[in-house]
Amino acid sequence: MIDDRLQRIVIVGGGTAGWMAAAAIGKIAGRLPGLSIELVESDEIGTVGVGEATIPQIVLFNTMLGIDEAEFVRETNATYKLGIEFVDWTRIGHRYVHPFGFYGLDMLGVEFHHFWLKARALGDPTPLDAYSLGIVGAQRGRFAHPRPDQPNSPLSKIGYAFQFDAALYARYLRKLAEASGVRRTEGRIVSVAQDDGNGHVTAVRLESGAEIAGDLFIDCSGFRGLLIEGAMGSGFTDWTDWLPCDRAVAVPCTLGGDRVPLTRSTARSAGWQWRIPLQHRIGNGYVYSSAHLSDDEAAATLLANLDGAPLAEPRQLRFRAGHRDRAWIGNVVALGLAGGFLEPLESTSIHLVQSGIARLMALFPTRSFDQTAIERFNRDTAQEYLDIRDFLVLHYKATERDDSAFWNYCRMLAPPEGLRDKLAMFRSSGRIFREHQELFTETSWLSVMSGQGIEPQGYHPIADLLSDEEALQRLKHIAQVIEQTANAMPLQDDYLRQIGCDLTPARQAS
Ligand SMILES: Cc1cc2nc3c(=O)[nH]c(=O)nc-3n(C[C@H](O)[C@H](O)[C@H](O)COP(=O)(O)OP(=O)(O)OC[C@H]3O[C@@H](n4cnc5c(N)ncnc54)[C@H](O)[C@@H]3O)c2cc1C
């Protein structure tokens, strides 16, 4: 039998994607006999490093790596995140939260929100937010871990993620990766050697003249896609028409305002502004459409809307919504920004790195590089991007805003097919279906469709099996239980102090 097991994996790039890949592959495959893993990064080129908000799947990634959560939170200046608050998206003055976790309690085999729709039809004005422990807790600055051991408590189904300093996260992962045997080389790659026959990448050459050879190359080189585009010419699926924001300006500021465990997204005239509170500072940025706003105007708007004093010069970033036509070609697999980018509205980029790693590990190749596995990887990757795209477009499309050319463009946009079907189904009957394991659950779709002002004309007929009085009574009780449970959760700041985080004012001003 021919031994065609991989012997050398080369990871190109040491941003969040590169070090996530290095830590995970080191942990899972690092002990395979004869396998070496090497990461190349250039200090001179640097990283994007603004990815600060995550979604709950990261808890699984960290757990897989054996990370001690309290240590991780201390070392990355992390805070907890229970959802995203959307301000001024539906109309100016309106706000709602997209929470992790669930709303209320399903009854009679029917999702909770049908009972909520029934109650609304009966004149009960209680907002959907009141039935989410994540939302009510977060709005009071409170945080608690899920308690699956208490199945009757809403705490059993709360979900959480983190907000952290991305550069510190990469540094933290680097320690883990190096401990599992990953070698790091610093240097700028200036050329790529390819096999004349099959076009596979055989080595990358550094400015120093050194050459790093490999069997499998993981391209984590950021937007430039050094290998996947530069060498393999993948091509790019461009979704700018649906997601017109193509720039961001970012700046951290000192802590000010509240530190609720939420990422905040405030709609502005040509995009939206993020606010991500960490332990020691707030991360801010304005994501905007360059067709509708100049860089100077964006920076001025951002600086005029900070909760604290800026801690650096505003930094401009350019991007294009979409993904590589093929994320895996030959012996090159792209992860992170090298593979694609969908704006950070729902904090999905770090997750896409994570799911790309999971897919790669499931289809871990030999040097024969089975084309069927490659095609599977590419199909699933493209589908994941597409599903997320539709969810992002929903936020822009379902708006009442007509106060700028940007919002008029978004509101008038013809939605992609999948989104159009979901909108039609929700409008007519309040029903939501999650397609083929897509990332965002029914809860997420409900939250944003309802939050963006879409009013279903009906609800599930089974909800009428409860009498009007019974339905109203049960909903009132659920809201009370949520309220009481939220009030018993610790304040996030107290919790962070309890696990050893330094929240003293001196550090916060630094
Ligand atoms: C405005 C904005 C906001 C974002 N917010 C979020 C968020 O809230 N949540 C989230 O999940 N994600 C967010 N992201 C995405 C997130 O920042 C990235 O997905 C994540 O940081 C991964 O980046 P990366 O490692 O792929 O690329 P990069 O950080 O660009 O790293 C590229 C690496 O490649 C190396 N490299 C490149 N060329 C060469 C060369 N020639 N030789 C040697 N090395 C080279 C560089 O040195 C660097 O180490 C955001 C992105 C942007 C643009």
Coordinates of C-alpha atoms and ligand atoms in Angstrom, one line a residue:
M1 CA 0.0 0.0 0.0
I2 CA 1.3 3.5 -0.9
D3 CA 1.8 5.7 2.1
D4 CA 0.3 9.0 1.0
R5 CA -0.3 10.5 4.4
L6 CA 0.3 14.2 4.7
Q7 CA 3.8 15.0 6.1
R8 CA 3.9 18.8 6.0
I9 CA 1.1 21.2 6.6
V10 CA 2.0 24.9 6.0
I11 CA -0.4 27.6 7.3
V12 CA 0.2 30.9 5.5
G13 CA -0.8 33.8 7.8
G14 CA -0.9 34.4 11.5
G15 CA -4.1 36.4 12.0
T16 CA -7.1 35.0 13.9
A17 CA -7.7 32.5 11.1
G18 CA -4.1 31.3 11.0
W19 CA -3.7 30.8 14.7
M20 CA -7.2 29.2 15.1
A21 CA -6.2 26.7 12.3
A22 CA -2.8 26.1 13.9
A23 CA -4.2 25.5 17.4
A24 CA -7.0 23.3 16.2
I25 CA -5.0 21.2 13.7
G26 CA -2.2 21.0 16.2
K27 CA -4.5 19.7 18.8
I28 CA -6.4 17.2 16.6
A29 CA -3.7 16.0 14.2
G30 CA -0.4 17.2 15.8
R31 CA 0.4 13.8 17.2
L32 CA 0.1 12.0 13.9
P33 CA 3.5 10.3 13.3
G34 CA 5.6 12.1 10.7
L35 CA 3.4 15.1 10.4
S36 CA 4.8 18.6 10.8
I37 CA 2.8 21.8 11.0
E38 CA 4.4 25.2 10.3
L39 CA 2.9 28.7 10.3
V40 CA 4.4 31.6 8.4
E41 CA 3.5 35.2 9.2
S42 CA 4.9 38.6 8.4
D43 CA 5.1 41.1 11.2
E44 CA 5.6 43.8 8.6
I45 CA 2.2 43.0 6.9
G46 CA 0.3 42.6 10.2
T47 CA -3.3 41.5 10.7
V48 CA -6.8 42.9 10.4
G49 CA -7.4 42.3 14.1
V50 CA -10.7 44.0 14.5
G51 CA -12.8 40.8 14.8
E52 CA -13.9 41.2 18.4
A53 CA -17.5 39.9 18.6
T54 CA -18.3 36.2 18.3
I55 CA -21.3 33.9 18.4
P56 CA -21.9 30.9 20.8
Q57 CA -20.2 28.3 18.6
I58 CA -16.9 29.7 19.8
V59 CA -17.5 28.2 23.2
L60 CA -17.4 24.7 21.5
F61 CA -14.2 25.6 19.7
N62 CA -12.5 26.8 22.9
T63 CA -13.8 23.7 24.7
M64 CA -12.4 21.4 22.0
L65 CA -9.0 23.1 22.5
G66 CA -9.2 22.4 26.3
I67 CA -9.2 26.2 27.1
D68 CA -9.9 27.2 30.6
E69 CA -12.7 29.8 30.1
A70 CA -11.7 32.1 33.1
E71 CA -8.1 32.2 32.0
F72 CA -9.1 32.9 28.4
V73 CA -11.4 35.7 29.5
R74 CA -8.7 37.3 31.6
E75 CA -6.0 37.0 28.9
T76 CA -8.0 38.4 26.1
N77 CA -9.8 41.2 28.0
A78 CA -13.0 39.5 27.1
T79 CA -16.5 40.3 28.1
Y80 CA -19.6 38.1 27.7
K81 CA -22.1 38.6 25.0
L82 CA -25.8 37.5 25.1
G83 CA -26.8 39.0 21.8
I84 CA -26.8 42.0 19.5
E85 CA -28.8 45.1 20.1
F86 CA -30.0 46.8 16.9
V87 CA -30.7 50.5 17.2
D88 CA -32.5 52.6 14.6
W89 CA -32.5 49.8 12.1
T90 CA -36.3 49.4 11.6
R91 CA -36.9 53.1 12.0
I92 CA -35.1 55.9 13.9
G93 CA -35.9 55.6 17.6
H94 CA -36.6 51.9 17.5
R95 CA -34.5 49.1 19.1
Y96 CA -34.6 45.4 19.5
V97 CA -32.2 42.6 20.5
H98 CA -31.2 39.5 18.6
P99 CA -30.5 37.2 21.5
F100 CA -28.6 33.9 21.8
G101 CA -30.8 31.2 23.2
F102 CA -34.6 30.9 22.9
Y103 CA -37.8 32.8 23.5
G104 CA -40.3 31.6 26.0
L105 CA -41.4 28.0 26.0
D106 CA -42.8 25.9 23.2
M107 CA -46.3 24.6 24.0
L108 CA -48.5 21.8 22.5
G109 CA -45.7 21.0 20.0
V110 CA -45.8 24.5 18.6
E111 CA -43.1 27.2 18.8
F112 CA -43.6 29.8 21.4
H113 CA -43.8 32.7 19.1
H114 CA -47.2 31.5 17.7
F115 CA -48.6 32.0 21.2
W116 CA -47.0 35.4 21.4
L117 CA -48.6 36.3 18.0
K118 CA -52.0 35.1 19.3
A119 CA -51.6 37.3 22.4
R120 CA -50.8 40.3 20.2
A121 CA -53.8 39.6 18.2
L122 CA -55.7 39.7 21.5
G123 CA -54.2 43.2 22.3
D124 CA -51.4 42.2 24.6
P125 CA -48.6 44.7 23.8
T126 CA -45.8 42.8 25.6
P127 CA -42.7 42.8 23.2
L128 CA -41.0 39.6 22.2
D129 CA -37.9 40.7 24.0
A130 CA -39.7 40.3 27.3
Y131 CA -39.7 36.5 26.8
S132 CA -35.9 36.1 26.3
L133 CA -33.8 35.7 29.4
G134 CA -30.7 36.6 27.4
I135 CA -32.3 40.0 26.5
V136 CA -33.8 40.9 29.9
G137 CA -30.6 39.8 31.7
A138 CA -28.3 41.6 29.3
Q139 CA -30.3 44.8 29.5
R140 CA -29.7 44.8 33.3
G141 CA -26.0 44.2 32.8
R142 CA -26.3 40.7 34.1
F143 CA -24.7 37.4 33.0
A144 CA -24.9 33.8 33.9
H145 CA -23.8 30.5 32.3
P146 CA -26.4 28.1 31.0
R147 CA -27.7 25.6 33.5
P148 CA -28.7 22.4 31.6
D149 CA -29.0 20.7 35.0
Q150 CA -32.0 23.0 35.7
P151 CA -34.3 22.0 32.8
N152 CA -37.3 23.9 34.2
S153 CA -35.4 27.2 34.4
P154 CA -35.0 29.6 31.4
L155 CA -31.3 29.5 32.4
S156 CA -31.2 26.0 30.9
K157 CA -31.5 27.5 27.4
I158 CA -29.5 30.7 27.6
G159 CA -26.7 31.0 25.0
Y160 CA -23.6 33.1 25.2
A161 CA -20.5 34.1 23.3
F162 CA -17.5 36.5 23.9
Q163 CA -16.3 39.9 22.9
F164 CA -12.5 40.1 23.0
D165 CA -9.3 41.7 21.8
A166 CA -8.7 39.7 18.6
A167 CA -4.9 40.3 18.7
L168 CA -4.8 38.9 22.3
Y169 CA -6.9 35.9 21.2
A170 CA -4.4 35.2 18.3
R171 CA -1.6 35.5 20.8
Y172 CA -3.3 33.1 23.2
L173 CA -3.9 30.6 20.5
R174 CA -0.3 30.8 19.4
K175 CA 0.8 29.6 22.8
L176 CA -1.5 26.6 22.5
A177 CA -0.4 25.9 19.0
E178 CA 3.3 26.1 19.8
A179 CA 2.7 23.8 22.8
S180 CA 1.3 21.2 20.5
G181 CA 4.3 21.3 18.2
V182 CA 3.4 23.9 15.6
R183 CA 6.5 25.8 14.3
R184 CA 6.3 29.5 13.5
T185 CA 8.4 31.3 11.0
E186 CA 8.4 35.0 10.7
G187 CA 8.9 36.4 7.2
R188 CA 7.3 37.9 4.1
I189 CA 6.4 35.5 1.4
V190 CA 7.5 36.9 -2.0
S191 CA 6.8 34.0 -4.3
V192 CA 5.0 30.7 -4.6
A193 CA 6.4 27.6 -6.3
Q194 CA 4.0 25.3 -8.1
D195 CA 4.2 21.9 -9.7
D196 CA 4.3 22.1 -13.5
G197 CA 2.0 19.2 -13.8
N198 CA -0.9 19.5 -11.4
G199 CA -0.4 23.1 -10.4
H200 CA -0.2 22.2 -6.7
V201 CA 1.7 24.6 -4.5
T202 CA 5.0 23.0 -3.6
A203 CA 6.7 25.7 -1.5
V204 CA 6.5 29.4 -0.5
R205 CA 9.6 31.5 -0.7
L206 CA 10.4 34.2 1.8
E207 CA 12.2 37.5 1.3
S208 CA 15.1 36.1 3.3
G209 CA 15.5 33.4 0.5
A210 CA 14.3 30.6 2.7
E211 CA 11.8 28.2 1.2
I212 CA 9.1 26.4 3.1
A213 CA 7.8 23.3 1.3
G214 CA 4.6 21.5 2.1
D215 CA 2.0 18.9 1.0
L216 CA -1.1 20.9 2.2
F217 CA -1.2 24.7 2.3
I218 CA -3.8 26.5 4.3
D219 CA -4.2 30.0 3.0
C220 CA -4.9 32.4 5.9
S221 CA -3.2 35.4 4.3
G222 CA -6.2 37.7 4.7
F223 CA -8.1 39.6 2.0
R224 CA -5.2 39.2 -0.5
G225 CA -5.7 35.4 -0.7
L226 CA -2.0 34.9 -1.6
L227 CA -2.3 31.3 -2.5
I228 CA -6.0 30.7 -3.3
E229 CA -6.3 33.7 -5.6
G230 CA -2.7 34.7 -6.3
A231 CA -1.5 31.2 -7.2
M232 CA -4.6 29.1 -7.9
G233 CA -6.8 31.8 -9.4
S234 CA -10.0 30.8 -7.7
G235 CA -12.2 33.7 -8.7
F236 CA -14.6 35.6 -6.4
T237 CA -18.4 35.5 -6.0
D238 CA -19.2 39.1 -5.5
W239 CA -22.4 40.1 -3.5
T240 CA -21.8 43.8 -3.4
D241 CA -25.2 44.4 -5.0
W242 CA -27.0 42.8 -2.0
L243 CA -24.5 43.9 0.7
P244 CA -23.4 47.4 -0.5
C245 CA -21.2 48.2 2.5
D246 CA -17.6 47.9 1.4
R247 CA -15.6 49.9 3.9
A248 CA -15.1 50.3 7.6
V249 CA -13.4 52.8 9.8
A250 CA -12.5 51.5 13.3
V251 CA -11.3 53.2 16.5
P252 CA -11.1 52.0 20.1
C253 CA -12.2 54.4 22.9
T254 CA -12.1 54.5 26.7
L255 CA -15.0 53.0 28.5
G256 CA -18.1 55.1 28.8
G257 CA -21.8 54.5 28.8
D258 CA -22.9 51.1 30.0
R259 CA -21.2 47.8 29.8
V260 CA -24.1 45.5 29.1
P261 CA -23.2 42.0 27.7
L262 CA -24.4 43.0 24.2
T263 CA -22.8 44.1 21.0
R264 CA -24.6 47.2 19.8
S265 CA -25.2 48.0 16.1
T266 CA -26.6 51.4 15.4
A267 CA -27.8 52.2 11.9
R268 CA -26.4 55.3 10.4
S269 CA -27.2 57.2 7.1
A270 CA -25.0 54.9 5.0
G271 CA -24.4 51.8 7.1
W272 CA -24.1 51.1 10.7
Q273 CA -21.8 51.6 13.7
W274 CA -20.6 48.8 16.1
R275 CA -20.0 49.2 19.8
I276 CA -18.2 46.3 21.5
P277 CA -17.5 46.8 25.2
L278 CA -14.4 44.9 26.4
Q279 CA -13.0 44.9 30.0
H280 CA -10.7 47.8 29.4
R281 CA -12.0 49.7 26.4
I282 CA -14.8 49.9 23.8
G283 CA -14.2 48.8 20.2
N284 CA -16.1 51.0 17.7
G285 CA -16.4 51.1 13.9
Y286 CA -18.6 52.4 11.2
V287 CA -19.3 50.0 8.3
Y288 CA -20.5 51.9 5.3
S289 CA -21.0 52.0 1.6
S290 CA -18.4 54.0 -0.2
A291 CA -21.0 54.7 -3.0
H292 CA -23.0 56.7 -0.4
L293 CA -20.5 58.2 2.0
S294 CA -16.9 59.5 1.9
D295 CA -14.2 58.2 4.1
D296 CA -13.9 61.5 5.8
E297 CA -17.6 61.8 6.6
A298 CA -17.6 58.2 7.9
A299 CA -14.6 58.9 10.3
A300 CA -16.2 62.2 11.5
T301 CA -19.5 60.4 12.2
L302 CA -17.7 57.7 14.1
L303 CA -15.7 60.1 16.2
A304 CA -18.8 62.1 17.0
N305 CA -20.6 59.1 18.3
L306 CA -18.2 57.5 20.8
D307 CA -19.0 56.8 24.5
G308 CA -15.4 57.6 25.5
A309 CA -12.2 59.3 24.3
P310 CA -10.6 57.8 21.2
L311 CA -7.5 55.7 22.0
A312 CA -5.9 55.7 18.5
E313 CA -6.2 57.2 15.1
P314 CA -9.2 55.9 13.1
R315 CA -8.2 53.0 10.9
Q316 CA -9.7 52.5 7.4
L317 CA -10.5 49.1 6.0
R318 CA -11.7 48.1 2.5
F319 CA -13.5 44.9 1.6
R320 CA -15.9 43.3 -0.8
A321 CA -18.9 41.1 0.3
G322 CA -18.6 37.6 -1.1
H323 CA -16.4 34.5 -1.2
R324 CA -13.9 32.7 -3.3
D325 CA -15.6 30.6 -6.0
R326 CA -13.7 27.6 -4.7
A327 CA -12.2 27.6 -1.2
W328 CA -10.2 24.5 -1.8
I329 CA -8.2 24.0 -5.0
G330 CA -5.6 21.2 -5.4
N331 CA -3.6 21.3 -2.2
V332 CA -4.6 24.8 -1.1
V333 CA -7.5 25.5 1.3
A334 CA -8.5 29.0 2.2
L335 CA -9.7 30.0 5.6
G336 CA -10.7 33.4 7.1
L337 CA -10.6 36.5 5.0
A338 CA -8.6 34.7 2.3
G339 CA -11.7 32.6 1.7
G340 CA -14.3 35.4 1.8
F341 CA -15.9 38.1 3.9
L342 CA -19.4 39.0 4.9
E343 CA -19.6 42.2 6.8
P344 CA -19.5 41.9 10.6
L345 CA -23.2 42.7 11.3
E346 CA -23.8 39.3 12.9
S347 CA -20.2 38.5 13.9
T348 CA -19.9 35.5 11.6
S349 CA -16.3 35.7 10.3
I350 CA -14.6 34.0 13.2
H351 CA -17.3 31.4 13.1
L352 CA -16.6 30.8 9.4
V353 CA -13.0 30.1 10.2
Q354 CA -14.1 27.6 12.9
S355 CA -16.6 25.9 10.6
G356 CA -14.0 25.8 7.8
I357 CA -11.5 24.1 10.1
A358 CA -14.2 21.6 11.2
R359 CA -15.0 20.8 7.5
L360 CA -11.3 20.4 6.7
M361 CA -10.8 18.0 9.6
A362 CA -13.8 16.0 8.6
L363 CA -12.4 15.8 5.0
F364 CA -8.7 15.6 6.2
P365 CA -6.9 14.7 3.0
T366 CA -4.0 12.5 2.0
R367 CA -1.5 13.5 -0.6
S368 CA -3.8 12.0 -3.3
F369 CA -6.3 14.9 -2.6
D370 CA -9.6 13.2 -3.4
Q371 CA -11.5 15.5 -5.7
T372 CA -14.9 14.3 -4.3
A373 CA -13.9 15.5 -0.9
I374 CA -12.7 18.8 -2.3
E375 CA -16.0 19.4 -4.1
R376 CA -17.9 18.6 -1.0
F377 CA -15.9 21.1 0.9
N378 CA -16.5 23.8 -1.7
R379 CA -20.2 23.1 -2.0
D380 CA -20.7 23.2 1.8
T381 CA -18.6 26.3 2.2
A382 CA -20.4 28.2 -0.6
Q383 CA -23.8 27.2 0.9
E384 CA -22.8 28.4 4.4
Y385 CA -21.8 31.8 3.0
L386 CA -25.0 32.0 1.0
D387 CA -27.2 31.2 4.0
I388 CA -25.4 33.9 6.1
R389 CA -25.7 36.4 3.2
D390 CA -29.5 36.0 3.1
F391 CA -29.7 36.5 6.9
L392 CA -27.6 39.7 6.6
V393 CA -29.6 41.1 3.7
L394 CA -32.8 40.7 5.8
H395 CA -31.6 43.4 8.2
Y396 CA -31.2 45.9 5.3
K397 CA -34.2 44.9 3.3
A398 CA -36.8 44.9 6.0
T399 CA -36.6 48.5 7.1
E400 CA -38.9 51.4 7.1
R401 CA -36.1 53.9 6.8
D402 CA -36.3 56.3 3.9
D403 CA -34.1 59.1 5.2
S404 CA -31.1 58.5 2.9
A405 CA -30.2 57.2 -0.5
F406 CA -28.5 54.2 1.1
W407 CA -31.6 53.1 3.0
N408 CA -33.8 53.7 -0.1
Y409 CA -31.4 51.4 -2.1
C410 CA -31.6 48.7 0.6
R411 CA -35.3 48.9 1.1
M412 CA -36.0 48.7 -2.6
L413 CA -33.6 45.8 -3.1
A414 CA -35.1 42.6 -4.7
P415 CA -34.2 40.0 -2.0
P416 CA -32.3 36.8 -2.9
E417 CA -34.6 33.8 -3.6
G418 CA -34.2 32.0 -0.2
L419 CA -34.9 35.2 1.7
R420 CA -37.9 36.1 -0.4
D421 CA -39.4 32.7 0.4
K422 CA -38.7 33.0 4.1
L423 CA -40.2 36.5 4.2
A424 CA -43.4 35.4 2.3
M425 CA -43.9 32.4 4.7
F426 CA -43.4 34.5 7.8
R427 CA -45.7 37.3 6.6
S428 CA -48.5 35.0 5.8
S429 CA -48.5 32.6 8.7
G430 CA -45.7 33.4 11.1
R431 CA -43.9 30.2 10.2
I432 CA -40.1 29.9 9.9
F433 CA -38.1 27.0 8.5
R434 CA -34.4 26.5 9.0
E435 CA -32.8 25.2 5.8
H436 CA -30.2 22.4 5.6
Q437 CA -28.4 23.0 8.9
E438 CA -28.0 26.7 8.2
L439 CA -26.1 28.7 10.9
F440 CA -28.9 30.9 12.0
T441 CA -31.8 29.1 13.8
E442 CA -35.5 29.8 13.8
T443 CA -35.0 31.9 16.9
S444 CA -32.6 34.2 15.0
W445 CA -34.8 34.5 12.0
L446 CA -37.8 35.2 14.2
S447 CA -35.9 37.8 16.2
V448 CA -34.7 39.8 13.2
M449 CA -37.8 39.4 11.1
S450 CA -40.0 40.5 13.9
G451 CA -37.5 43.1 15.2
Q452 CA -37.3 44.7 11.7
G453 CA -41.1 45.2 11.8
I454 CA -42.5 42.3 9.7
E455 CA -46.0 41.6 11.0
P456 CA -47.3 38.1 10.3
Q457 CA -50.9 38.0 9.3
G458 CA -51.6 34.7 11.1
Y459 CA -50.2 32.2 13.5
H460 CA -50.3 28.4 13.9
P461 CA -53.9 27.2 14.3
I462 CA -52.8 24.9 17.2
A463 CA -52.2 28.0 19.3
D464 CA -56.0 28.3 19.5
L465 CA -56.2 25.0 21.4
L466 CA -55.4 27.3 24.4
S467 CA -58.3 29.5 25.3
D468 CA -57.6 33.3 25.1
E469 CA -57.4 33.6 28.9
E470 CA -55.2 30.6 29.3
A471 CA -52.8 31.8 26.6
L472 CA -52.5 35.3 28.1
Q473 CA -52.1 33.8 31.6
R474 CA -49.3 31.5 30.5
L475 CA -47.5 34.2 28.6
K476 CA -47.7 36.5 31.7
H477 CA -46.3 33.8 33.8
I478 CA -43.4 33.1 31.4
A479 CA -42.5 36.8 31.4
Q480 CA -42.6 36.9 35.2
V481 CA -40.3 33.8 35.5
I482 CA -37.9 35.5 33.0
E483 CA -37.9 38.7 35.0
Q484 CA -37.3 36.9 38.3
T485 CA -34.5 34.7 36.8
A486 CA -32.8 37.8 35.2
N487 CA -32.9 39.6 38.5
A488 CA -31.1 36.7 40.2
M489 CA -28.3 36.6 37.7
P490 CA -25.0 38.2 38.8
L491 CA -24.0 41.5 37.3
Q492 CA -21.5 40.9 34.6
D493 CA -18.9 43.1 36.2
D494 CA -19.2 41.2 39.5
Y495 CA -18.8 38.0 37.7
L496 CA -15.7 39.2 35.8
R497 CA -14.1 40.3 39.0
Q498 CA -15.0 37.0 40.6
I499 CA -13.0 35.1 38.0
G500 CA -10.0 37.5 38.5
C501 CA -10.4 40.2 35.9
D502 CA -9.0 43.6 36.8
L503 CA -11.7 46.2 36.2
T504 CA -10.1 49.0 38.2
P505 CA -10.6 52.4 36.7
A506 CA -6.8 52.9 36.3
R507 CA -6.7 50.0 33.9
Q508 CA -9.8 51.0 32.1
A509 CA -8.4 54.3 31.1
S510 CA -5.2 52.7 29.7
Ligands
LIG1 C1 -14.3 45.9 9.7 C2 -14.2 44.5 10.2 C3 -14.8 44.1 11.4 C4 -14.8 42.8 11.8 N1 -15.4 42.4 12.9 C5 -15.6 41.1 13.2 C6 -16.3 40.7 14.3 O1 -16.8 41.5 15.1 N2 -16.4 39.3 14.5 C7 -15.8 38.4 13.7 O2 -16.0 37.2 13.9 N3 -15.1 38.8 12.7 C8 -14.9 40.1 12.4 N4 -14.2 40.5 11.3 C9 -13.4 39.5 10.6 C10 -12.2 39.2 11.4 O3 -11.4 40.3 11.6 C11 -11.4 38.2 10.5 O4 -12.2 37.2 10.1 C12 -10.3 37.5 11.4 O5 -9.5 38.5 12.0 C13 -9.5 36.7 10.5 O6 -8.6 37.4 9.7 P1 -7.5 36.6 8.9 O7 -6.7 35.9 9.9 O8 -8.2 35.8 7.9 O9 -6.7 37.7 8.2 P2 -5.6 38.8 8.7 O10 -5.9 39.3 10.1 O11 -5.6 39.8 7.6 O12 -4.3 38.0 8.8 C14 -3.5 37.8 7.6 C15 -2.2 37.1 8.0 O13 -1.5 36.8 6.8 C16 -0.2 37.2 6.8 N5 0.3 37.5 5.5 C17 -0.3 38.1 4.5 N6 0.5 38.2 3.4 C18 1.7 37.6 3.7 C19 2.9 37.5 3.1 N7 3.1 37.9 1.8 N8 3.9 36.8 3.7 C20 3.7 36.4 5.0 N9 2.6 36.5 5.7 C21 1.6 37.2 5.0 C22 -0.2 38.5 7.7 O14 1.1 38.7 8.3 C23 -1.2 38.1 8.7 O15 -0.6 37.3 9.7 C24 -14.1 41.8 11.0 C25 -13.5 42.2 9.8 C26 -13.5 43.6 9.4 C27 -12.8 44.0 8.1

